[in-house]
Amino acid sequence: MVDNIIWQIGATALSFEISPERPVAAFLTPHAEMSEVSPRQQQASMLEALSLEEGRSRTQTRYSTCKLTEDLRYVLHENDDTRETKVLRIVQESRTSGLRTTTAFETYRDTEAFRAQTTYSNCGPNPITLTAASTFVLAGVDQFLGNPNSTSIFSAYTEWGAESRWSVRPLLQDDSLVRINSALQPARTRLY
């Protein structure tokens, strides 16, 4: 049985698909389409992490289909709403490795933004050495943003001497997101 959690953020929503057969998946969904999640998106894991025990080297920046996080399964979720904020926590655990994750999503009321934080912990008897870990992976962003030619990415560059130096660049600039034609390249990718 597949279940969904819908977490409203202003006019948009985060939709989480919960299945006993795979890790929790997260999708960004416009409010009008909250009930529509494409079957291809349903395969995306909300988290990705590499470990030494998995035997994969860090010779590239791709962290998809990691065995460690593919074994995660939903344990519980809880909402903590106050007057000013909304928080959703989702807990997942692997029965094989003992990896336990808690992902917290927080938003201030009447905003279109949210903050995400994931805590990884080892509840198993054997050590786990993480070499890479995501905060969360979100599917459906490219369909939600609208026309990619008129979409911009805002980012802050931070270093020791200066923090939060914001810049804006077009989404389809050469050093921004890679354009992937899923029809021509049917391999599983993170941009659905």
PDB file of C-alpha atoms in Angstrom:
ATOM      1  CA  MET A   1       0.000   0.000   0.000  1.00  0.00           C
ATOM      2  CA  VAL A   2       1.280   3.444  -0.943  1.00  0.00           C
ATOM      3  CA  ASP A   3       0.454   6.449   1.227  1.00  0.00           C
ATOM      4  CA  ASN A   4       1.084  10.166   0.713  1.00  0.00           C
ATOM      5  CA  ILE A   5       1.858  13.035   3.052  1.00  0.00           C
ATOM      6  CA  ILE A   6       1.041  16.477   1.660  1.00  0.00           C
ATOM      7  CA  TRP A   7       2.834  19.357   3.392  1.00  0.00           C
ATOM      8  CA  GLN A   8       1.496  22.739   2.257  1.00  0.00           C
ATOM      9  CA  ILE A   9       3.909  25.677   1.740  1.00  0.00           C
ATOM     10  CA  GLY A  10       1.903  28.711   0.673  1.00  0.00           C
ATOM     11  CA  ALA A  11       0.538  28.009  -2.822  1.00  0.00           C
ATOM     12  CA  THR A  12       2.800  24.977  -3.325  1.00  0.00           C
ATOM     13  CA  ALA A  13       3.235  21.696  -1.527  1.00  0.00           C
ATOM     14  CA  LEU A  14       5.784  19.028  -0.785  1.00  0.00           C
ATOM     15  CA  SER A  15       4.333  15.600  -1.422  1.00  0.00           C
ATOM     16  CA  PHE A  16       5.946  12.553   0.186  1.00  0.00           C
ATOM     17  CA  GLU A  17       5.234   9.063  -1.100  1.00  0.00           C
ATOM     18  CA  ILE A  18       5.476   6.310   1.505  1.00  0.00           C
ATOM     19  CA  SER A  19       5.731   2.684   0.401  1.00  0.00           C
ATOM     20  CA  PRO A  20       6.878  -0.408   2.307  1.00  0.00           C
ATOM     21  CA  GLU A  21       8.882  -1.428  -0.779  1.00  0.00           C
ATOM     22  CA  ARG A  22      11.143   1.632  -1.185  1.00  0.00           C
ATOM     23  CA  PRO A  23      12.468   4.733   0.580  1.00  0.00           C
ATOM     24  CA  VAL A  24      10.305   7.818   1.041  1.00  0.00           C
ATOM     25  CA  ALA A  25      10.217   9.978  -2.098  1.00  0.00           C
ATOM     26  CA  ALA A  26       9.716  13.776  -2.087  1.00  0.00           C
ATOM     27  CA  PHE A  27       8.081  15.844  -4.855  1.00  0.00           C
ATOM     28  CA  LEU A  28       7.506  19.555  -5.289  1.00  0.00           C
ATOM     29  CA  THR A  29       3.967  19.984  -6.524  1.00  0.00           C
ATOM     30  CA  PRO A  30       1.907  23.028  -7.531  1.00  0.00           C
ATOM     31  CA  HIS A  31      -1.213  23.232  -5.359  1.00  0.00           C
ATOM     32  CA  ALA A  32      -3.593  22.568  -8.261  1.00  0.00           C
ATOM     33  CA  GLU A  33      -1.836  19.296  -9.103  1.00  0.00           C
ATOM     34  CA  MET A  34      -1.215  17.941  -5.591  1.00  0.00           C
ATOM     35  CA  SER A  35      -2.865  14.608  -6.315  1.00  0.00           C
ATOM     36  CA  GLU A  36      -0.917  14.025  -9.541  1.00  0.00           C
ATOM     37  CA  VAL A  37       2.498  12.382  -9.198  1.00  0.00           C
ATOM     38  CA  SER A  38       3.911  10.722 -12.281  1.00  0.00           C
ATOM     39  CA  PRO A  39       4.931   7.026 -12.020  1.00  0.00           C
ATOM     40  CA  ARG A  40       8.469   7.875 -13.139  1.00  0.00           C
ATOM     41  CA  GLN A  41       8.893  10.288 -10.203  1.00  0.00           C
ATOM     42  CA  GLN A  42       7.732   7.672  -7.723  1.00  0.00           C
ATOM     43  CA  GLN A  43      11.078   5.871  -7.970  1.00  0.00           C
ATOM     44  CA  ALA A  44      13.180   8.750  -6.583  1.00  0.00           C
ATOM     45  CA  SER A  45      14.576   8.360  -3.065  1.00  0.00           C
ATOM     46  CA  MET A  46      14.328  11.398  -0.786  1.00  0.00           C
ATOM     47  CA  LEU A  47      17.912  10.837   0.480  1.00  0.00           C
ATOM     48  CA  GLU A  48      21.206   9.646  -0.966  1.00  0.00           C
ATOM     49  CA  ALA A  49      24.349   8.689   0.957  1.00  0.00           C
ATOM     50  CA  LEU A  50      27.559   6.870   0.136  1.00  0.00           C
ATOM     51  CA  SER A  51      29.527   4.793   2.621  1.00  0.00           C
ATOM     52  CA  LEU A  52      32.896   3.048   2.584  1.00  0.00           C
ATOM     53  CA  GLU A  53      31.102  -0.213   3.374  1.00  0.00           C
ATOM     54  CA  GLU A  54      29.124   0.073   0.132  1.00  0.00           C
ATOM     55  CA  GLY A  55      32.336  -0.219  -1.874  1.00  0.00           C
ATOM     56  CA  ARG A  56      31.740   2.706  -4.253  1.00  0.00           C
ATOM     57  CA  SER A  57      34.506   5.193  -4.866  1.00  0.00           C
ATOM     58  CA  ARG A  58      34.027   8.951  -4.929  1.00  0.00           C
ATOM     59  CA  THR A  59      35.343   9.404  -8.459  1.00  0.00           C
ATOM     60  CA  GLN A  60      32.279  11.373  -9.541  1.00  0.00           C
ATOM     61  CA  THR A  61      29.647  13.627  -8.000  1.00  0.00           C
ATOM     62  CA  ARG A  62      26.687  11.365  -8.774  1.00  0.00           C
ATOM     63  CA  TYR A  63      25.139   9.916  -5.630  1.00  0.00           C
ATOM     64  CA  SER A  64      22.013   8.267  -7.029  1.00  0.00           C
ATOM     65  CA  THR A  65      20.887   4.676  -6.453  1.00  0.00           C
ATOM     66  CA  CYS A  66      23.075   4.250  -3.380  1.00  0.00           C
ATOM     67  CA  LYS A  67      22.549   0.870  -1.701  1.00  0.00           C
ATOM     68  CA  LEU A  68      22.741   2.392   1.778  1.00  0.00           C
ATOM     69  CA  THR A  69      19.798   4.752   1.206  1.00  0.00           C
ATOM     70  CA  GLU A  70      17.851   2.433  -1.131  1.00  0.00           C
ATOM     71  CA  ASP A  71      17.373   0.183   1.943  1.00  0.00           C
ATOM     72  CA  LEU A  72      15.740   2.960   4.001  1.00  0.00           C
ATOM     73  CA  ARG A  73      12.080   2.471   4.921  1.00  0.00           C
ATOM     74  CA  TYR A  74       9.529   4.787   6.507  1.00  0.00           C
ATOM     75  CA  VAL A  75       9.247   4.556  10.310  1.00  0.00           C
ATOM     76  CA  LEU A  76       7.139   7.566  11.321  1.00  0.00           C
ATOM     77  CA  HIS A  77       6.402  11.228  10.716  1.00  0.00           C
ATOM     78  CA  GLU A  78       5.317  14.003  13.046  1.00  0.00           C
ATOM     79  CA  ASN A  79       4.064  17.558  12.642  1.00  0.00           C
ATOM     80  CA  ASP A  80       5.039  20.330  15.023  1.00  0.00           C
ATOM     81  CA  ASP A  81       3.074  23.473  14.200  1.00  0.00           C
ATOM     82  CA  THR A  82       3.308  26.707  16.149  1.00  0.00           C
ATOM     83  CA  ARG A  83       1.879  30.147  15.471  1.00  0.00           C
ATOM     84  CA  GLU A  84       4.914  31.139  13.434  1.00  0.00           C
ATOM     85  CA  THR A  85       6.348  27.914  12.016  1.00  0.00           C
ATOM     86  CA  LYS A  86       5.388  24.535  10.619  1.00  0.00           C
ATOM     87  CA  VAL A  87       7.772  21.574  11.009  1.00  0.00           C
ATOM     88  CA  LEU A  88       7.443  18.125   9.480  1.00  0.00           C
ATOM     89  CA  ARG A  89       9.862  15.370  10.571  1.00  0.00           C
ATOM     90  CA  ILE A  90      10.167  12.115   8.629  1.00  0.00           C
ATOM     91  CA  VAL A  91      12.112   9.192  10.110  1.00  0.00           C
ATOM     92  CA  GLN A  92      13.444   6.325   7.983  1.00  0.00           C
ATOM     93  CA  GLU A  93      15.584   3.323   8.938  1.00  0.00           C
ATOM     94  CA  SER A  94      17.418   0.492   7.199  1.00  0.00           C
ATOM     95  CA  ARG A  95      16.913  -2.971   8.655  1.00  0.00           C
ATOM     96  CA  THR A  96      20.117  -4.224   7.027  1.00  0.00           C
ATOM     97  CA  SER A  97      22.644  -1.494   7.925  1.00  0.00           C
ATOM     98  CA  GLY A  98      20.982   0.134  10.935  1.00  0.00           C
ATOM     99  CA  LEU A  99      21.211   3.599   9.343  1.00  0.00           C
ATOM    100  CA  ARG A 100      18.485   5.878  10.730  1.00  0.00           C
ATOM    101  CA  THR A 101      17.648   9.261   9.219  1.00  0.00           C
ATOM    102  CA  THR A 102      15.494  12.099  10.493  1.00  0.00           C
ATOM    103  CA  THR A 103      14.649  14.766   7.937  1.00  0.00           C
ATOM    104  CA  ALA A 104      13.057  17.958   9.258  1.00  0.00           C
ATOM    105  CA  PHE A 105      11.288  20.439   6.970  1.00  0.00           C
ATOM    106  CA  GLU A 106      10.550  23.861   8.455  1.00  0.00           C
ATOM    107  CA  THR A 107       8.704  26.858   7.059  1.00  0.00           C
ATOM    108  CA  TYR A 108       7.472  30.137   8.430  1.00  0.00           C
ATOM    109  CA  ARG A 109       3.794  30.767   7.907  1.00  0.00           C
ATOM    110  CA  ASP A 110       2.825  32.695   4.777  1.00  0.00           C
ATOM    111  CA  THR A 111       6.140  32.032   2.999  1.00  0.00           C
ATOM    112  CA  GLU A 112       6.962  30.084  -0.139  1.00  0.00           C
ATOM    113  CA  ALA A 113      10.317  28.889   1.230  1.00  0.00           C
ATOM    114  CA  PHE A 114      11.351  26.052   3.526  1.00  0.00           C
ATOM    115  CA  ARG A 115      14.484  24.780   5.232  1.00  0.00           C
ATOM    116  CA  ALA A 116      15.499  21.113   5.290  1.00  0.00           C
ATOM    117  CA  GLN A 117      17.909  19.318   7.615  1.00  0.00           C
ATOM    118  CA  THR A 118      18.723  15.611   7.748  1.00  0.00           C
ATOM    119  CA  THR A 119      20.407  13.858  10.656  1.00  0.00           C
ATOM    120  CA  TYR A 120      22.073  10.505   9.968  1.00  0.00           C
ATOM    121  CA  SER A 121      22.661   8.095  12.863  1.00  0.00           C
ATOM    122  CA  ASN A 122      23.822   4.507  13.177  1.00  0.00           C
ATOM    123  CA  CYS A 123      21.457   2.303  15.196  1.00  0.00           C
ATOM    124  CA  GLY A 124      23.071  -0.951  14.054  1.00  0.00           C
ATOM    125  CA  PRO A 125      25.870  -3.078  15.550  1.00  0.00           C
ATOM    126  CA  ASN A 126      28.395  -2.404  12.761  1.00  0.00           C
ATOM    127  CA  PRO A 127      30.187   0.870  11.959  1.00  0.00           C
ATOM    128  CA  ILE A 128      29.067   2.973   8.973  1.00  0.00           C
ATOM    129  CA  THR A 129      31.488   5.487   7.470  1.00  0.00           C
ATOM    130  CA  LEU A 130      29.627   8.055   5.360  1.00  0.00           C
ATOM    131  CA  THR A 131      31.660   9.605   2.553  1.00  0.00           C
ATOM    132  CA  ALA A 132      28.785  11.695   1.135  1.00  0.00           C
ATOM    133  CA  ALA A 133      25.267  12.501   2.320  1.00  0.00           C
ATOM    134  CA  SER A 134      22.448  14.630   0.939  1.00  0.00           C
ATOM    135  CA  THR A 135      20.138  16.844   2.940  1.00  0.00           C
ATOM    136  CA  PHE A 136      17.294  15.688   0.698  1.00  0.00           C
ATOM    137  CA  VAL A 137      16.512  14.996  -2.968  1.00  0.00           C
ATOM    138  CA  LEU A 138      13.474  16.652  -4.509  1.00  0.00           C
ATOM    139  CA  ALA A 139      11.774  15.445  -7.691  1.00  0.00           C
ATOM    140  CA  GLY A 140       9.457  17.513  -9.852  1.00  0.00           C
ATOM    141  CA  VAL A 141      11.379  20.783  -9.645  1.00  0.00           C
ATOM    142  CA  ASP A 142      11.821  21.123 -13.395  1.00  0.00           C
ATOM    143  CA  GLN A 143       8.075  20.754 -14.101  1.00  0.00           C
ATOM    144  CA  PHE A 144       7.183  23.172 -11.307  1.00  0.00           C
ATOM    145  CA  LEU A 145       9.525  26.024 -12.268  1.00  0.00           C
ATOM    146  CA  GLY A 146       7.790  26.713 -15.556  1.00  0.00           C
ATOM    147  CA  ASN A 147       9.670  27.926 -18.614  1.00  0.00           C
ATOM    148  CA  PRO A 148      13.351  27.069 -17.988  1.00  0.00           C
ATOM    149  CA  ASN A 149      14.442  29.944 -20.248  1.00  0.00           C
ATOM    150  CA  SER A 150      12.963  32.507 -17.847  1.00  0.00           C
ATOM    151  CA  THR A 151      13.922  30.819 -14.536  1.00  0.00           C
ATOM    152  CA  SER A 152      16.845  31.981 -12.394  1.00  0.00           C
ATOM    153  CA  ILE A 153      18.898  30.296  -9.666  1.00  0.00           C
ATOM    154  CA  PHE A 154      19.756  32.310  -6.551  1.00  0.00           C
ATOM    155  CA  SER A 155      22.775  31.151  -4.577  1.00  0.00           C
ATOM    156  CA  ALA A 156      24.964  32.442  -1.779  1.00  0.00           C
ATOM    157  CA  TYR A 157      28.718  32.016  -1.822  1.00  0.00           C
ATOM    158  CA  THR A 158      30.235  31.734   1.640  1.00  0.00           C
ATOM    159  CA  GLU A 159      33.851  31.539   2.778  1.00  0.00           C
ATOM    160  CA  TRP A 160      35.846  32.300   5.902  1.00  0.00           C
ATOM    161  CA  GLY A 161      36.035  36.074   5.397  1.00  0.00           C
ATOM    162  CA  ALA A 162      32.566  36.803   4.004  1.00  0.00           C
ATOM    163  CA  GLU A 163      29.213  35.087   4.162  1.00  0.00           C
ATOM    164  CA  SER A 164      26.062  35.098   2.068  1.00  0.00           C
ATOM    165  CA  ARG A 165      27.280  36.888  -1.042  1.00  0.00           C
ATOM    166  CA  TRP A 166      24.216  36.349  -3.209  1.00  0.00           C
ATOM    167  CA  SER A 167      24.263  35.968  -6.970  1.00  0.00           C
ATOM    168  CA  VAL A 168      21.639  35.277  -9.628  1.00  0.00           C
ATOM    169  CA  ARG A 169      22.157  33.326 -12.839  1.00  0.00           C
ATOM    170  CA  PRO A 170      19.851  31.842 -15.490  1.00  0.00           C
ATOM    171  CA  LEU A 171      18.815  28.234 -14.930  1.00  0.00           C
ATOM    172  CA  LEU A 172      20.034  27.162 -18.370  1.00  0.00           C
ATOM    173  CA  GLN A 173      23.386  28.933 -18.247  1.00  0.00           C
ATOM    174  CA  ASP A 174      26.298  26.663 -19.244  1.00  0.00           C
ATOM    175  CA  ASP A 175      27.455  26.062 -15.647  1.00  0.00           C
ATOM    176  CA  SER A 176      23.947  25.698 -14.160  1.00  0.00           C
ATOM    177  CA  LEU A 177      21.717  22.615 -14.468  1.00  0.00           C
ATOM    178  CA  VAL A 178      22.378  20.051 -17.165  1.00  0.00           C
ATOM    179  CA  ARG A 179      19.617  19.576 -19.726  1.00  0.00           C
ATOM    180  CA  ILE A 180      18.648  15.899 -19.859  1.00  0.00           C
ATOM    181  CA  ASN A 181      16.335  14.556 -22.515  1.00  0.00           C
ATOM    182  CA  SER A 182      14.783  11.581 -20.705  1.00  0.00           C
ATOM    183  CA  ALA A 183      13.277  10.198 -23.912  1.00  0.00           C
ATOM    184  CA  LEU A 184      16.734   9.909 -25.487  1.00  0.00           C
ATOM    185  CA  GLN A 185      18.526   8.995 -22.268  1.00  0.00           C
ATOM    186  CA  PRO A 186      16.224   6.601 -20.387  1.00  0.00           C
ATOM    187  CA  ALA A 187      18.721   5.912 -17.594  1.00  0.00           C
ATOM    188  CA  ARG A 188      17.554   6.840 -14.110  1.00  0.00           C
ATOM    189  CA  THR A 189      18.478  10.453 -13.390  1.00  0.00           C
ATOM    190  CA  ARG A 190      17.764  12.924 -10.604  1.00  0.00           C
ATOM    191  CA  LEU A 191      16.159  15.544 -12.884  1.00  0.00           C
ATOM    192  CA  TYR A 192      12.752  14.109 -13.731  1.00  0.00           C
TER     193      TYR A 192
END
